[in-house]
Tab-separated table of C-alpha atoms and ligand atoms in Angstrom:
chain	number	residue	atom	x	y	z
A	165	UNK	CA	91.502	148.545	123.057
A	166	UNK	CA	90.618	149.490	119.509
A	167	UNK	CA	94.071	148.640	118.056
A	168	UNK	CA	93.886	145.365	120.012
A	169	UNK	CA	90.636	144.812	118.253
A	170	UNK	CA	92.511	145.814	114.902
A	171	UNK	CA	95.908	143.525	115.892
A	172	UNK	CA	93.338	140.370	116.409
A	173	UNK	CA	91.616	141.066	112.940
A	174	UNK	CA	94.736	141.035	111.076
A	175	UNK	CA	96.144	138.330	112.510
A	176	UNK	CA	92.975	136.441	112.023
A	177	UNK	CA	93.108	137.203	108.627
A	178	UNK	CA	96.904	136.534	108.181
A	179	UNK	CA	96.285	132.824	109.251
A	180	UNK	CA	92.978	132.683	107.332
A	181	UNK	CA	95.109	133.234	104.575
A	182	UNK	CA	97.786	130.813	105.179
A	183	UNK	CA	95.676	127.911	106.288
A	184	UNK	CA	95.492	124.751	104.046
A	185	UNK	CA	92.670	122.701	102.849
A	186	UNK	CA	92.988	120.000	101.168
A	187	UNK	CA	90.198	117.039	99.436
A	188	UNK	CA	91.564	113.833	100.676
A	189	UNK	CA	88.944	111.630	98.555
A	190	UNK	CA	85.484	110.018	99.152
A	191	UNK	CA	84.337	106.706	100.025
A	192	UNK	CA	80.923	105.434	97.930
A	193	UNK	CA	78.785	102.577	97.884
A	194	UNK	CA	78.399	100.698	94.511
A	195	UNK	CA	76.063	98.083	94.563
A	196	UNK	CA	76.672	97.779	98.719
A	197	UNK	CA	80.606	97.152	97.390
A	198	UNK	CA	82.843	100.143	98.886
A	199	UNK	CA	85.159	102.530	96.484
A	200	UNK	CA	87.427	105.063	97.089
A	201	UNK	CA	87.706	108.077	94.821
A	202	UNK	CA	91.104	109.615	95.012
A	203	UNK	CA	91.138	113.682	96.508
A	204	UNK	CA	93.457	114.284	93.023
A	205	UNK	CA	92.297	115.029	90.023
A	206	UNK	CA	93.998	112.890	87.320
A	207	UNK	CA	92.196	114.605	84.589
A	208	UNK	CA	89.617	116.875	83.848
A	209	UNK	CA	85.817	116.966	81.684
A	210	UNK	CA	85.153	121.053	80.731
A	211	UNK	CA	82.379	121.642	82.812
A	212	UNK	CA	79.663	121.808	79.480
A	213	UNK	CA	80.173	118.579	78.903
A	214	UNK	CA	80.255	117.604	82.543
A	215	UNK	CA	76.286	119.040	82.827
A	216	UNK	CA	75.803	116.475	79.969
A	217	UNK	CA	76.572	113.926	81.357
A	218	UNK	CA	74.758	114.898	84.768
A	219	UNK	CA	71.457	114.965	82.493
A	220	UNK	CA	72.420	111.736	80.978
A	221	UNK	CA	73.516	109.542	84.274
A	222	UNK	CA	70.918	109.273	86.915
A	223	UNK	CA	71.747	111.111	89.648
A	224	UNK	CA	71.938	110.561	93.319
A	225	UNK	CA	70.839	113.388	95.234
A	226	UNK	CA	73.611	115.180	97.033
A	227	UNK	CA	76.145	112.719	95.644
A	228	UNK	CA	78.867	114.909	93.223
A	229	UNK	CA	80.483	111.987	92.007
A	230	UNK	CA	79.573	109.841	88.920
A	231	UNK	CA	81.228	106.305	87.981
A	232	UNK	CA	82.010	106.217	84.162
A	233	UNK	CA	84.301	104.091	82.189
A	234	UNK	CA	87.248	104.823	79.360
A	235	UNK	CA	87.149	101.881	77.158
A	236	UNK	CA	89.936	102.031	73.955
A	237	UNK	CA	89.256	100.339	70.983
A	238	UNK	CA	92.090	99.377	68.284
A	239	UNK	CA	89.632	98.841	65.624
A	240	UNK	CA	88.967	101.970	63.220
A	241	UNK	CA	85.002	101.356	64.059
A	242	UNK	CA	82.950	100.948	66.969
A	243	UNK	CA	79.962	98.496	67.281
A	244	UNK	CA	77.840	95.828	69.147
A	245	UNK	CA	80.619	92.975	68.773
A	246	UNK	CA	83.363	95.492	70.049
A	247	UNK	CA	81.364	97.011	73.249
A	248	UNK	CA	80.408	93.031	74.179
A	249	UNK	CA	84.298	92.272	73.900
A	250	UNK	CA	85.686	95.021	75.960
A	251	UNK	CA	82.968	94.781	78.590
A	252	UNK	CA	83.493	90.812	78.700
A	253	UNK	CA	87.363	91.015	78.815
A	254	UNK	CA	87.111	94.271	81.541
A	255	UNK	CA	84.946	92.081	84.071
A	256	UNK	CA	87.438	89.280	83.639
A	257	UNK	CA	90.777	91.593	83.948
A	258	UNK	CA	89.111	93.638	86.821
A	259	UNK	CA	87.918	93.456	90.142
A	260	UNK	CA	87.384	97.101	90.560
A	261	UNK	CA	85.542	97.735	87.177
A	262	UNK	CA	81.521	96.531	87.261
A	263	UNK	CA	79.041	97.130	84.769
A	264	UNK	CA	77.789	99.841	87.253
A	265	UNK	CA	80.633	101.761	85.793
A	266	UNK	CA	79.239	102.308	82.390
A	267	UNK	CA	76.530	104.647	82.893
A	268	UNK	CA	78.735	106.790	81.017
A	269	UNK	CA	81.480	105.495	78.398
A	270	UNK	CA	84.173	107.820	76.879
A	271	UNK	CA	85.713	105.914	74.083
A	272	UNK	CA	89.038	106.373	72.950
A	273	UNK	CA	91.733	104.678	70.625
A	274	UNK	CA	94.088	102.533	72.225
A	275	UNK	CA	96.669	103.702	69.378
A	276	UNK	CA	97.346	106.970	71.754
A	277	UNK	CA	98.787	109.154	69.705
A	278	UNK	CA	97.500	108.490	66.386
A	279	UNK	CA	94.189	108.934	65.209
A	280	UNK	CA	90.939	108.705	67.461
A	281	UNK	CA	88.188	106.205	66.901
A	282	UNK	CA	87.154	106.629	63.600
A	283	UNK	CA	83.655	105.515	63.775
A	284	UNK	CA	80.884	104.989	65.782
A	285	UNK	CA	77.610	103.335	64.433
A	286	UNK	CA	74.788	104.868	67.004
A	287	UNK	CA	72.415	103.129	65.197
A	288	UNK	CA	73.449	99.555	65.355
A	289	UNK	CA	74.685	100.132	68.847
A	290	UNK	CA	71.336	101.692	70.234
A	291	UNK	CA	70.131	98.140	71.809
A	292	UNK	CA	73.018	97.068	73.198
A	293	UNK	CA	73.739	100.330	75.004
A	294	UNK	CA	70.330	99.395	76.591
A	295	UNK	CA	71.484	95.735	77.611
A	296	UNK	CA	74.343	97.636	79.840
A	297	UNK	CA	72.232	100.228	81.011
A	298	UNK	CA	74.476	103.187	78.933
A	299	UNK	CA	73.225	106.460	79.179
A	300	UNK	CA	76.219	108.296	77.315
A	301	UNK	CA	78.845	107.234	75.130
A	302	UNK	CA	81.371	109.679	74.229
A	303	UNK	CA	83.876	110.004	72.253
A	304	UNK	CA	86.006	112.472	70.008
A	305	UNK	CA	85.747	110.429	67.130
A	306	UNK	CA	82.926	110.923	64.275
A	307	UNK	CA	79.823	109.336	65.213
A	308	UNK	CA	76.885	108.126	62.576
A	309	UNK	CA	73.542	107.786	62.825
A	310	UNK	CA	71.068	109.504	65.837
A	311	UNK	CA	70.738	107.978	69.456
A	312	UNK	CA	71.721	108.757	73.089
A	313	UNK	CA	75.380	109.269	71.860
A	314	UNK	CA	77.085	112.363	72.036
A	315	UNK	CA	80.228	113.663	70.243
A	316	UNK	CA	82.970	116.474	70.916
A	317	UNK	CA	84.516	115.349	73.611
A	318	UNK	CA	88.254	114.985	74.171
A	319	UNK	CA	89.720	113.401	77.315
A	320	UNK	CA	93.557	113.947	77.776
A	321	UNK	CA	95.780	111.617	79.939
A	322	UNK	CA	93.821	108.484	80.983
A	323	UNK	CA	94.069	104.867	80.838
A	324	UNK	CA	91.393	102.835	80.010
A	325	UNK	CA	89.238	101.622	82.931
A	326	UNK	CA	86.726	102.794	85.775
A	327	UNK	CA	87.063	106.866	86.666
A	328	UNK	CA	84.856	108.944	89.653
A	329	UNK	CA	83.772	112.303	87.757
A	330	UNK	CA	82.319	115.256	89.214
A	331	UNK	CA	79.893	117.287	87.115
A	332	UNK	CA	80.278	120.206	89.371
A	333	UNK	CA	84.459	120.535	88.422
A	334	UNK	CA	84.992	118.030	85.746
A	335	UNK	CA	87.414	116.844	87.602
A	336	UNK	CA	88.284	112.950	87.281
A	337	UNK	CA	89.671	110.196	89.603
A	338	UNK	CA	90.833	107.037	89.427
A	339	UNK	CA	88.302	104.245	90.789
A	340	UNK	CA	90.089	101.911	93.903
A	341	UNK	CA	88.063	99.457	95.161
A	342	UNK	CA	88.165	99.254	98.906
A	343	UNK	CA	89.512	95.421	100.758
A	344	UNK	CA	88.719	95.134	104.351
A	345	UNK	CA	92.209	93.591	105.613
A	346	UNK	CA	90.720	91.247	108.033
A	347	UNK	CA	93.606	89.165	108.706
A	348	UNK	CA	95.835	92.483	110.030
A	349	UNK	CA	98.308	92.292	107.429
A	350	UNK	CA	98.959	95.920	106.538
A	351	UNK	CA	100.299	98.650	108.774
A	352	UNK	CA	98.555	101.382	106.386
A	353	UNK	CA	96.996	101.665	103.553
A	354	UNK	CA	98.439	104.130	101.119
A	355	UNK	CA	97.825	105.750	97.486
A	356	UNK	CA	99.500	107.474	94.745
A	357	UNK	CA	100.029	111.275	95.560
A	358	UNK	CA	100.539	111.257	91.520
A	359	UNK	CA	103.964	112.969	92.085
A	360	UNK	CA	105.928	109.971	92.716
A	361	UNK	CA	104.670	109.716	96.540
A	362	UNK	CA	102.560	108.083	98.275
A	363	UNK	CA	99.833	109.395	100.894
A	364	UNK	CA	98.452	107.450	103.796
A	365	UNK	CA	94.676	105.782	102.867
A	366	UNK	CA	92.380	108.314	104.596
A	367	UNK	CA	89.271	105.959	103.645
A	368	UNK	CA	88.222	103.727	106.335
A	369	UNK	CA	85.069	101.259	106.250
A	370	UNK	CA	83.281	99.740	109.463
A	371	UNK	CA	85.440	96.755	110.953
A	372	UNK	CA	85.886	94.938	114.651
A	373	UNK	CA	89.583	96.161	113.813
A	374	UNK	CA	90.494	95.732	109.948
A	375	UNK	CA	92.310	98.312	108.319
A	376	UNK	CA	91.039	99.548	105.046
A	377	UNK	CA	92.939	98.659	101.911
A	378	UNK	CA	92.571	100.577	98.242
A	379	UNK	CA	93.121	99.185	95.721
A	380	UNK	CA	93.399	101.013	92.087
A	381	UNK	CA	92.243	99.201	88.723
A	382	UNK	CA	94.428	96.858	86.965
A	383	UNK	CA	93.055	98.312	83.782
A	384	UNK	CA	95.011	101.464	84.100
A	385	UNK	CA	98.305	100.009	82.929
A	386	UNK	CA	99.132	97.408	80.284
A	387	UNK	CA	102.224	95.126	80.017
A	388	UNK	CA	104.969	96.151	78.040
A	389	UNK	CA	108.273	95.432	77.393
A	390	UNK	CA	109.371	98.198	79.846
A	391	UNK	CA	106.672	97.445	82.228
A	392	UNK	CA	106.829	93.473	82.926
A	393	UNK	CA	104.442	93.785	86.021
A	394	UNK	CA	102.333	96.138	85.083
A	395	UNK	CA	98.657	96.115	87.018
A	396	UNK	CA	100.405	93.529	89.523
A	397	UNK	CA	99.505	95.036	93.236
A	398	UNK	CA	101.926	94.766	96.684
A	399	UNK	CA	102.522	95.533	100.190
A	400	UNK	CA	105.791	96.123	101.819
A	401	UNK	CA	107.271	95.027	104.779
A	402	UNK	CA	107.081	98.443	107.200
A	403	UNK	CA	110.993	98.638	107.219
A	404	UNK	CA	111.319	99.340	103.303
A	405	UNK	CA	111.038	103.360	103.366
A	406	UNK	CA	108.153	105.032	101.227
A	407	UNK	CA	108.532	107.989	100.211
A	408	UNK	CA	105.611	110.457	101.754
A	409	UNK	CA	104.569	108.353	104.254
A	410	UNK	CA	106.159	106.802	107.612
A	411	UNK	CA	107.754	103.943	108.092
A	412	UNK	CA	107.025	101.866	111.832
A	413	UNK	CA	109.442	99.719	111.909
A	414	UNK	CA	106.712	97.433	113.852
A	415	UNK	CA	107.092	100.003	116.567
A	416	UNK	CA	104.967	102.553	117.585
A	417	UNK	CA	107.200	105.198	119.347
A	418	UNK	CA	109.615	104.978	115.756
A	419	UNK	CA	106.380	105.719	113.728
A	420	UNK	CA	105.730	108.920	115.229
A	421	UNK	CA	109.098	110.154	115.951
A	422	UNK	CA	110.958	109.362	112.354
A	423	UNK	CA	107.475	111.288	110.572
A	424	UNK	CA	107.319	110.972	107.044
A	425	UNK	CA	109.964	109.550	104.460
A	426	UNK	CA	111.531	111.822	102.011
A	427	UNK	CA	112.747	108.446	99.350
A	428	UNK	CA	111.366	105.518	98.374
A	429	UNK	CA	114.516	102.687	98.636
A	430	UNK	CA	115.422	101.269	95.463
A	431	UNK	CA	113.955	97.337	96.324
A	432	UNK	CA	110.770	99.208	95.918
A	433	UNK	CA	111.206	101.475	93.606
A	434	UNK	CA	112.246	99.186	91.003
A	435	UNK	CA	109.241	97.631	91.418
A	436	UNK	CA	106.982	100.704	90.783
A	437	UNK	CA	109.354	101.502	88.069
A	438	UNK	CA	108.631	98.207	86.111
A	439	UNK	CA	104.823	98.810	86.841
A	440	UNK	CA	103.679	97.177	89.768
A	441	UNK	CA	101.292	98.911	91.977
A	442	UNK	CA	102.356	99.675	95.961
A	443	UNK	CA	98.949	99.822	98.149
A	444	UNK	CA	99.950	99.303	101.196
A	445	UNK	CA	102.857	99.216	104.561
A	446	UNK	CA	102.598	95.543	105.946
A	447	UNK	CA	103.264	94.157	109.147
A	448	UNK	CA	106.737	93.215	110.684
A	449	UNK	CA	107.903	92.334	113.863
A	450	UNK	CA	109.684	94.944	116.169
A	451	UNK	CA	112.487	96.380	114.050
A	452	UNK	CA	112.222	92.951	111.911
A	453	UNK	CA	113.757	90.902	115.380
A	454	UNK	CA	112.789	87.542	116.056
A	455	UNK	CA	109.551	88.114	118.577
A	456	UNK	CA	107.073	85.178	119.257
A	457	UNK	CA	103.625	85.929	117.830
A	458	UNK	CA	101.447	86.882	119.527
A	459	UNK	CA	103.014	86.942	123.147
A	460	UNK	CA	105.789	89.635	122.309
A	461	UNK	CA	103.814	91.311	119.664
A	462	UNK	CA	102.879	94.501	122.050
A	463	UNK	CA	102.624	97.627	119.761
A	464	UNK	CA	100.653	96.175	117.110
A	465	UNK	CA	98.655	92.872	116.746
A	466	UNK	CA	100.215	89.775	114.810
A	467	UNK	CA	98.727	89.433	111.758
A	468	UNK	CA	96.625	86.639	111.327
A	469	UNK	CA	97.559	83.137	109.591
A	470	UNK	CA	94.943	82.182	107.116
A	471	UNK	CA	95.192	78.713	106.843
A	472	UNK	CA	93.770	76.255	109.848
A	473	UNK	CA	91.218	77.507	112.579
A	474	UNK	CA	93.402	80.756	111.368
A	475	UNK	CA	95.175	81.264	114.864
A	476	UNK	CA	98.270	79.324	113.606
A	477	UNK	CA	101.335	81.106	114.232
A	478	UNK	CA	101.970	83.102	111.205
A	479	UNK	CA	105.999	83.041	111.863
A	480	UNK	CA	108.112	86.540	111.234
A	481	UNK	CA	109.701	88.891	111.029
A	482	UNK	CA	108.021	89.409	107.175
A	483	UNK	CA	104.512	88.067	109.409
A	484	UNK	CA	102.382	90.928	107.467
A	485	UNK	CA	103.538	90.263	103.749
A	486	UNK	CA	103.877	86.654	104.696
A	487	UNK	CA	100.184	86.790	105.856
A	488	UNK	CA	98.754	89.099	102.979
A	489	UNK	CA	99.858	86.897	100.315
A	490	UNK	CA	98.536	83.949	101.996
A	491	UNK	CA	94.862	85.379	102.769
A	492	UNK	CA	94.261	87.990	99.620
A	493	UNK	CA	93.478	86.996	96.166
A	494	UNK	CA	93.490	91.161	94.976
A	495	UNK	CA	97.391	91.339	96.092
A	496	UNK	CA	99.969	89.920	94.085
A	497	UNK	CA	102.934	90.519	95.834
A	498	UNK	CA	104.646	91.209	98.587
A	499	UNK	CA	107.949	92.234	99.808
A	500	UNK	CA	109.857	90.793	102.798
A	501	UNK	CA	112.879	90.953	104.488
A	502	UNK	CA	115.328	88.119	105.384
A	503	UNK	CA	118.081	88.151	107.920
A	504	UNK	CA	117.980	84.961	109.798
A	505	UNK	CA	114.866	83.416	108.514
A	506	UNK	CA	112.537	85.994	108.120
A	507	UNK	CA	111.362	84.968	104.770
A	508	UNK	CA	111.629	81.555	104.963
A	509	UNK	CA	109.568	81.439	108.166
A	510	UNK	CA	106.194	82.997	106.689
A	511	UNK	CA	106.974	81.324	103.496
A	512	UNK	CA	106.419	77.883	105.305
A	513	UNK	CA	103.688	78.753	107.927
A	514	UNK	CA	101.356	80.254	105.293
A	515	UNK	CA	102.356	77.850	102.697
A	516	UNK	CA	103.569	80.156	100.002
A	517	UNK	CA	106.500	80.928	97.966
A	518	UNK	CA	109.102	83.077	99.323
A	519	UNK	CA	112.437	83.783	98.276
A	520	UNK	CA	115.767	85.068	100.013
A	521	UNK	CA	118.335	85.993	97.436
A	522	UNK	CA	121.915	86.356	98.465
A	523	UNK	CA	123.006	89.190	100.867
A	524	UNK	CA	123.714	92.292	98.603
A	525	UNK	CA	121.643	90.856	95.544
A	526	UNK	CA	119.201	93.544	96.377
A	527	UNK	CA	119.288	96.927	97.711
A	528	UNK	CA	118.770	98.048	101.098
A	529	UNK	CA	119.021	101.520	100.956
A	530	UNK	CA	116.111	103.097	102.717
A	531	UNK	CA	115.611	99.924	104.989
A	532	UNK	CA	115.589	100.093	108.720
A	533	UNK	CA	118.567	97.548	109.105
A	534	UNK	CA	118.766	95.034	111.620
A	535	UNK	CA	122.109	92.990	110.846
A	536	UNK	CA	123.772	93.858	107.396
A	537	UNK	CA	125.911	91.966	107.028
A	538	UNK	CA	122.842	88.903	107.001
A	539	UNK	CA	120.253	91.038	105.566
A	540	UNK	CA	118.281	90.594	102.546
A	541	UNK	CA	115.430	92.049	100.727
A	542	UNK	CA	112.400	89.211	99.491
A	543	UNK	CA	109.593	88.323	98.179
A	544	UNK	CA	106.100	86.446	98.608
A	545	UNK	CA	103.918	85.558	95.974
A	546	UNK	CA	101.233	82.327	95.376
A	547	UNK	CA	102.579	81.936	91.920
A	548	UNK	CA	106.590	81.006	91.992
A	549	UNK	CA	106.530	82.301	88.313
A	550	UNK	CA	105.929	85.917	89.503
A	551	UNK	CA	107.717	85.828	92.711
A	552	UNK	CA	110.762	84.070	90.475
A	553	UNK	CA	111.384	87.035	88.757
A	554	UNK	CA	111.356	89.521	91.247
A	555	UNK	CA	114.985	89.027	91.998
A	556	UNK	CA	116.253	88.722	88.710
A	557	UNK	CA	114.249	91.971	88.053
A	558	UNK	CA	115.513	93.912	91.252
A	559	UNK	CA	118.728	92.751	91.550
A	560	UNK	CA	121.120	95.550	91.433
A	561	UNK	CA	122.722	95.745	87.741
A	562	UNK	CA	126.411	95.530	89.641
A	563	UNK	CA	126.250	92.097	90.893
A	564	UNK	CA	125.187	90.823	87.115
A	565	UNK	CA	128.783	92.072	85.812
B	742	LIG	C1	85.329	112.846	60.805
B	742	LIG	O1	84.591	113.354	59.695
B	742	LIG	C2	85.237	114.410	59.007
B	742	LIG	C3	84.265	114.950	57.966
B	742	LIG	O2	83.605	113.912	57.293
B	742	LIG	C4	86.522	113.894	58.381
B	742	LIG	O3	87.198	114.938	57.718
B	742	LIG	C5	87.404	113.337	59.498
B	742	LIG	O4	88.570	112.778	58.968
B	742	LIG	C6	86.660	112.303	60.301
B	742	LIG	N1	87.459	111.920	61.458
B	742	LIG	C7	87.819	110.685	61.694
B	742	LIG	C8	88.643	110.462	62.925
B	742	LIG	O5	87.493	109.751	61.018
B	743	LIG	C1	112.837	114.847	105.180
B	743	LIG	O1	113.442	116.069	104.819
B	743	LIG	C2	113.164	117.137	105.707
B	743	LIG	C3	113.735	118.400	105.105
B	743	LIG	O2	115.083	118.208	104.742
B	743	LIG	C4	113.740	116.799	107.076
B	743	LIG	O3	113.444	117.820	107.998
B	743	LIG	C5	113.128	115.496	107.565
B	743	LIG	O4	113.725	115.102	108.784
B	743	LIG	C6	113.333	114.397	106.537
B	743	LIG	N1	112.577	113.206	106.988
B	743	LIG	C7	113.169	112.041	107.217
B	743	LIG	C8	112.285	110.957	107.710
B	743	LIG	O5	114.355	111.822	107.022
């Protein structure tokens, strides 16, 4: 009995000690708008400075996370004009950053590796810091003159733009702001695992049946000549494999059987690559066939047409990109499939642009396929400037020799 007793204890503790836990993020209330702080840390406050910054930000009982902002700055000094700029040209890039954000400021250059800010005047800044409620500004430049500011600090690896920290850790997420995706466009949300995956959207808000869709801040990335489409959001069709999460092929049994992906395919990848940002797995017919919304649409719901009394047929097989594009100012793009009309279907019944380059333009690796030799990768977009150069930006480099 006793070395029962003694078997049960250790194996208790053997799969104590092998159990995982794991922070898959927080939903808060800003202002009665929803956000979703990522469970991974993308950077991290030392703790001093975090206590700081609790003292300086009103706090919410019980609530360990803090909205600040990064702003960058290319001038060598810091004053009144410069914070009115950046906070004008952030609401107007932004529809995750608000003014509720800038309880605390960290200020950095936006020359990265050079020099950081040279100068801050706290003195000339002291009233406007007031007219946008700014409890802290810090940054690891020099600052001159006596006010709330505080120096020292040095941030490492973020983008300028809104950031969750907790004064408990230091740790620091990214800000996403969460959509309710009332017309049933998306499949799943999903997010950045930060490690070139993606993780299903654990963050769901109160809906009769809408999904919840996170979206990250189109401050964090600028466009360069490397990164055309930087800050541009999409959704993929759910037959274009992501790596990390699964792929449902509009069918429920294939969802749960196939389990996660281990590769993201290249038509997608190529966009991430060039800087666009993937939030989401969107609708599709079964196995991207040629069912008749909504009476053969049995394992999920069609997604809903936007335009008319909104019970229009939305047309498929790309119904949930087709849709998304059609109802959703916050997503840019969206990518489709095409086989015998599957583009050019949606395109029409939500009255968008839509695109089906030639069979073999684009890669389908990592697709579910449905007839090769006819299929081809798409995409939506309200603007036929961006959708334009999707294919001429995904195409696969062979077919351009
Ligand atoms: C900050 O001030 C120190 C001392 O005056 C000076 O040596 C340093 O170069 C200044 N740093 C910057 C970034 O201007
Ligand atoms: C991913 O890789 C693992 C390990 O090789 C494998 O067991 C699993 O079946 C793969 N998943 C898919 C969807 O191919």
């Amino acid at each position: 009995m006793l070395l029962l007793k003694i078997a049960l204890i250790i194996s208790t503790i053997g799969s104590a000690s092998s159990s995982s836990l794991a922070d898959r993020g927080r939903v808060l209330d800003i202002d009665g708008i929803p956000y979703y702080a990522g469970g991974i840390p993308i950077s991290r406050l030392n703790t001093k400075c975090a206590h700081k910054l609790v003292n300086a930000v009103a706090q919410v009982d019980g609530i360990d996370l803090l909205p600040f902002t990064v702003m960058e700055n290319s001038a060598g000094s810091f004053g009144v004009d410069e914070l009115y700029a950046t906070v004008a040209q952030y609401e107007k890039q932004d529809d995750v950053f608000t003014p509720a954000f800038l309880k605390a400021v960290y200020l950095q250059s936006s020359e990265r590796d050079y020099l950081p800010v040279s100068s801050v005047d706290a003195n000339s800044l002291e009233n406007a810091l007031g007219d946008f409620n700014i409890n802290l500004l810090t940054t690891s430049g020099n600052i001159t003159g006596q006010s709330l500011l505080l120096t020292t600090q040095t941030i490492d690896g973020l983008a300028k733009g809104p950031y969750f920290v907790s004064p408990s850790t230091g740790n620091i997420y990214k800000a996403h702001r969460i959509y309710s995706d009332d017309n049933l466009a998306f499949v799943q949300g999903i997010v950045s695992d930060e490690q070139g995956g993606y993780l299903s959207l654990p963050a769901l808000t109160e809906n009769v049946m809408a999904k919840s869709i996170a979206v990250p801040s189109r401050l964090y990335s600028s466009v360069t000549a490397e990164k055309p489409l930087a800050g541009l959001r999409f959704g993929v069709k759910d037959i274009f494999h992501v790596k990390g999460v699964a792929t449902s092929g509009g069918n429920r049994a294939y969802f749960y059987h196939s389990g996660a992906q281990n590769a993201t395919g290249p038509a997608v990848q190529r966009l991430i690559d060039l800087g666009a940002v993937l939030v989401g797995k969107m609708g599709t017919v079964q196995f991207a066939n040629g069912d008749r919304p909504t009476a053969d649409w049995v394992d999920l719901h069609a997604p809903f047409n936007p335009r008319g009394d909104g019970y229009q047929n939305p047309s498929g097989s790309s119904t949930g990109p087709g849709v998304g594009i059609g109802a959703y100012e916050w997503l840019d793009l969206a990518v489709g499939s095409d086989t015998g009309g599957s583009m050019r279907g949606p395109a029409g019944s939500q009255g968008i642009f839509g695109n089906r380059p030639s069979t073999g333009a684009i890669s389908l690796d990592h697709v579910i396929p449905l007839s090769p030799v006819s299929d081809s990768a798409g995409v939506f977009a309200r603007s036929g400037a961006v959708g334009g150069s999707y294919t001429s930006l995904v195409q696969r480099h062979t077919t351009c020799i």
